[in-house]
Amino acid sequence: MNPKLETIWNDLNEESSKIKSTKDALTLKGKFIGKQGIVPGLLKTIKDLPIEEKKTFGKEVNELKVKIQDKLFNLVESFENKGSTSIDLSMPGLQTKTGTLHPITQTIQDLTHIFKKLGFAVETGPEIENDYYNFEALNIPEHHPARDTQDTFFIDEKHVLRTQTSGIQIRTMENQKPPIRIVAPGKVFRVDHDVTHSPVFHQIEGLMVDKDINFRHLKYILRMLIHELFGQERAVRFRPSFFPFTEPSAEMDVSCFKCNGKGCRLCSNTGWIEILGCGMVDPNVLTGVGIDPDVYSGWAFGVGIERIAMLKYAITDIRLFYENDLRFLKQFIKA
């Protein structure tokens, strides 16, 4: 072996006999074979040697590098094995990190739990819906102006990505006789995207059909829903509105969470935040599914799940729900 290389090997052996930990072994590794170490420094000098010496010296340097790597690897392994046999049983154990439900899933579960307590069933339906169930059966015939406000994703001329879960209500009324009490949560799709709108979002709609059902029943259920979600101190109000599938129709507002109804930027200084649409099922809709509107009546409502979650958790940008940022999602771990 080249005398210079032999000296390096001897220095390594001498220094390795003095180390006492894995950290020391890694430091020694950096000194001898790290990027700026002794051996890589020798490799850089090969280009300056005479041609007849390059091959021999280069081969010896590489052989030395392999020997150093093997020695230091065994040294590190010996320290690690020595540490693994020493376990302090008095130390606390390692806690396994648990996941959490997404805040949208949590909100859906909270809402369905409230309605299940009231005897409502949970129904689901297809996300790709035909024109009849998404529009016509809901009193929205072809060329109706309400279709323009839906911002619909069309699959073809007769099928769409559903713009609401109302089609589930129609399917239920076709297949069940009153009394009917259902909620229909699910994913819906509209061509819309900003801080408060997403092209994919979630709704939950409610339907109740029976004899002698009136608007007072609807108001009672929705007031109870808001109080269960946001507390008894939250006030609600109903404003006249229009939906093709309900008559009369209303928008429901809830008193502002930030200013408690006094007026602030969040509620545009009105003291109120719009939260959902509702109304009595239009007699034309009942007739279309074979239910006699002279015998039965019903109410329906629809609310955005993200809307509820944003208000409940004081979230200002709907896109946070879909970015999969663990820093955001970890805030919703339930104890």
PDB file of N, CA and C in Angstrom, residues 213-227 236-239 250-252 276 278-280 299-301:
ATOM      1  N   ILE A 213     -99.406  18.374   7.235  1.00  0.00           N
ATOM      2  CA  ILE A 213     -98.096  18.997   7.441  1.00  0.00           C
ATOM      3  C   ILE A 213     -98.163  20.444   6.970  1.00  0.00           C
ATOM      4  N   ASN A 214     -97.636  21.372   7.783  1.00  0.00           N
ATOM      5  CA  ASN A 214     -97.665  22.782   7.399  1.00  0.00           C
ATOM      6  C   ASN A 214     -96.340  23.460   7.707  1.00  0.00           C
ATOM      7  N   PHE A 215     -96.276  24.751   7.422  1.00  0.00           N
ATOM      8  CA  PHE A 215     -95.016  25.495   7.531  1.00  0.00           C
ATOM      9  C   PHE A 215     -94.538  25.604   8.980  1.00  0.00           C
ATOM     10  N   ARG A 216     -95.448  25.532   9.926  1.00  0.00           N
ATOM     11  CA  ARG A 216     -95.043  25.597  11.332  1.00  0.00           C
ATOM     12  C   ARG A 216     -94.161  24.417  11.706  1.00  0.00           C
ATOM     13  N   HIS A 217     -94.475  23.244  11.158  1.00  0.00           N
ATOM     14  CA  HIS A 217     -93.649  22.068  11.429  1.00  0.00           C
ATOM     15  C   HIS A 217     -92.228  22.274  10.889  1.00  0.00           C
ATOM     16  N   LEU A 218     -92.147  22.838   9.688  1.00  0.00           N
ATOM     17  CA  LEU A 218     -90.838  23.109   9.082  1.00  0.00           C
ATOM     18  C   LEU A 218     -90.040  24.082   9.938  1.00  0.00           C
ATOM     19  N   LYS A 219     -90.659  25.160  10.367  1.00  0.00           N
ATOM     20  CA  LYS A 219     -89.964  26.166  11.180  1.00  0.00           C
ATOM     21  C   LYS A 219     -89.472  25.565  12.497  1.00  0.00           C
ATOM     22  N   TYR A 220     -90.291  24.727  13.093  1.00  0.00           N
ATOM     23  CA  TYR A 220     -89.894  24.106  14.370  1.00  0.00           C
ATOM     24  C   TYR A 220     -88.665  23.218  14.180  1.00  0.00           C
ATOM     25  N   ILE A 221     -88.678  22.369  13.134  1.00  0.00           N
ATOM     26  CA  ILE A 221     -87.562  21.451  12.893  1.00  0.00           C
ATOM     27  C   ILE A 221     -86.273  22.217  12.613  1.00  0.00           C
ATOM     28  N   LEU A 222     -86.373  23.261  11.789  1.00  0.00           N
ATOM     29  CA  LEU A 222     -85.167  24.004  11.418  1.00  0.00           C
ATOM     30  C   LEU A 222     -84.625  24.823  12.581  1.00  0.00           C
ATOM     31  N   ARG A 223     -85.505  25.385  13.404  1.00  0.00           N
ATOM     32  CA  ARG A 223     -85.038  26.092  14.608  1.00  0.00           C
ATOM     33  C   ARG A 223     -84.292  25.110  15.518  1.00  0.00           C
ATOM     34  N   MET A 224     -84.847  23.923  15.687  1.00  0.00           N
ATOM     35  CA  MET A 224     -84.219  22.934  16.541  1.00  0.00           C
ATOM     36  C   MET A 224     -82.854  22.523  15.981  1.00  0.00           C
ATOM     37  N   LEU A 225     -82.772  22.393  14.643  1.00  0.00           N
ATOM     38  CA  LEU A 225     -81.511  22.050  14.002  1.00  0.00           C
ATOM     39  C   LEU A 225     -80.440  23.092  14.312  1.00  0.00           C
ATOM     40  N   ILE A 226     -80.775  24.366  14.144  1.00  0.00           N
ATOM     41  CA  ILE A 226     -79.810  25.444  14.397  1.00  0.00           C
ATOM     42  C   ILE A 226     -79.388  25.461  15.864  1.00  0.00           C
ATOM     43  N   HIS A 227     -80.312  25.286  16.771  1.00  0.00           N
ATOM     44  CA  HIS A 227     -79.983  25.292  18.197  1.00  0.00           C
ATOM     45  C   HIS A 227     -79.099  24.107  18.569  1.00  0.00           C
ATOM     46  N   VAL A 236     -83.095  32.826  14.660  1.00  0.00           N
ATOM     47  CA  VAL A 236     -83.308  32.547  13.246  1.00  0.00           C
ATOM     48  C   VAL A 236     -84.465  33.400  12.730  1.00  0.00           C
ATOM     49  N   ARG A 237     -84.483  33.607  11.433  1.00  0.00           N
ATOM     50  CA  ARG A 237     -85.609  34.310  10.802  1.00  0.00           C
ATOM     51  C   ARG A 237     -85.837  33.712   9.411  1.00  0.00           C
ATOM     52  N   PHE A 238     -87.046  33.862   8.911  1.00  0.00           N
ATOM     53  CA  PHE A 238     -87.417  33.345   7.593  1.00  0.00           C
ATOM     54  C   PHE A 238     -87.817  34.502   6.694  1.00  0.00           C
ATOM     55  N   ARG A 239     -87.304  34.498   5.461  1.00  0.00           N
ATOM     56  CA  ARG A 239     -87.632  35.516   4.485  1.00  0.00           C
ATOM     57  C   ARG A 239     -88.285  34.866   3.269  1.00  0.00           C
ATOM     58  N   ALA A 250     -88.923  29.894   1.257  1.00  0.00           N
ATOM     59  CA  ALA A 250     -88.299  30.858   2.166  1.00  0.00           C
ATOM     60  C   ALA A 250     -86.796  30.610   2.246  1.00  0.00           C
ATOM     61  N   GLU A 251     -86.071  31.669   2.575  1.00  0.00           N
ATOM     62  CA  GLU A 251     -84.663  31.570   2.973  1.00  0.00           C
ATOM     63  C   GLU A 251     -84.626  31.707   4.487  1.00  0.00           C
ATOM     64  N   MET A 252     -83.778  30.933   5.120  1.00  0.00           N
ATOM     65  CA  MET A 252     -83.633  31.047   6.572  1.00  0.00           C
ATOM     66  C   MET A 252     -82.283  31.664   6.902  1.00  0.00           C
ATOM     67  N   LEU A 276     -79.853  28.640   4.626  1.00  0.00           N
ATOM     68  CA  LEU A 276     -80.473  27.568   3.844  1.00  0.00           C
ATOM     69  C   LEU A 276     -81.760  28.039   3.179  1.00  0.00           C
ATOM     70  N   CYS A 278     -85.774  26.693   1.936  1.00  0.00           N
ATOM     71  CA  CYS A 278     -86.772  25.714   2.361  1.00  0.00           C
ATOM     72  C   CYS A 278     -88.152  26.115   1.831  1.00  0.00           C
ATOM     73  N   GLY A 279     -89.139  25.280   2.090  1.00  0.00           N
ATOM     74  CA  GLY A 279     -90.496  25.608   1.705  1.00  0.00           C
ATOM     75  C   GLY A 279     -91.391  24.386   1.707  1.00  0.00           C
ATOM     76  N   MET A 280     -92.666  24.618   1.405  1.00  0.00           N
ATOM     77  CA  MET A 280     -93.638  23.525   1.289  1.00  0.00           C
ATOM     78  C   MET A 280     -93.541  22.909  -0.104  1.00  0.00           C
ATOM     79  N   TRP A 299     -92.946  19.321   3.483  1.00  0.00           N
ATOM     80  CA  TRP A 299     -91.968  20.401   3.388  1.00  0.00           C
ATOM     81  C   TRP A 299     -90.610  19.828   3.022  1.00  0.00           C
ATOM     82  N   ALA A 300     -89.751  20.702   2.544  1.00  0.00           N
ATOM     83  CA  ALA A 300     -88.389  20.293   2.176  1.00  0.00           C
ATOM     84  C   ALA A 300     -87.435  21.445   2.455  1.00  0.00           C
ATOM     85  N   PHE A 301     -86.182  21.095   2.658  1.00  0.00           N
ATOM     86  CA  PHE A 301     -85.144  22.124   2.824  1.00  0.00           C
ATOM     87  C   PHE A 301     -83.846  21.587   2.238  1.00  0.00           C
TER      88      PHE A 301
END
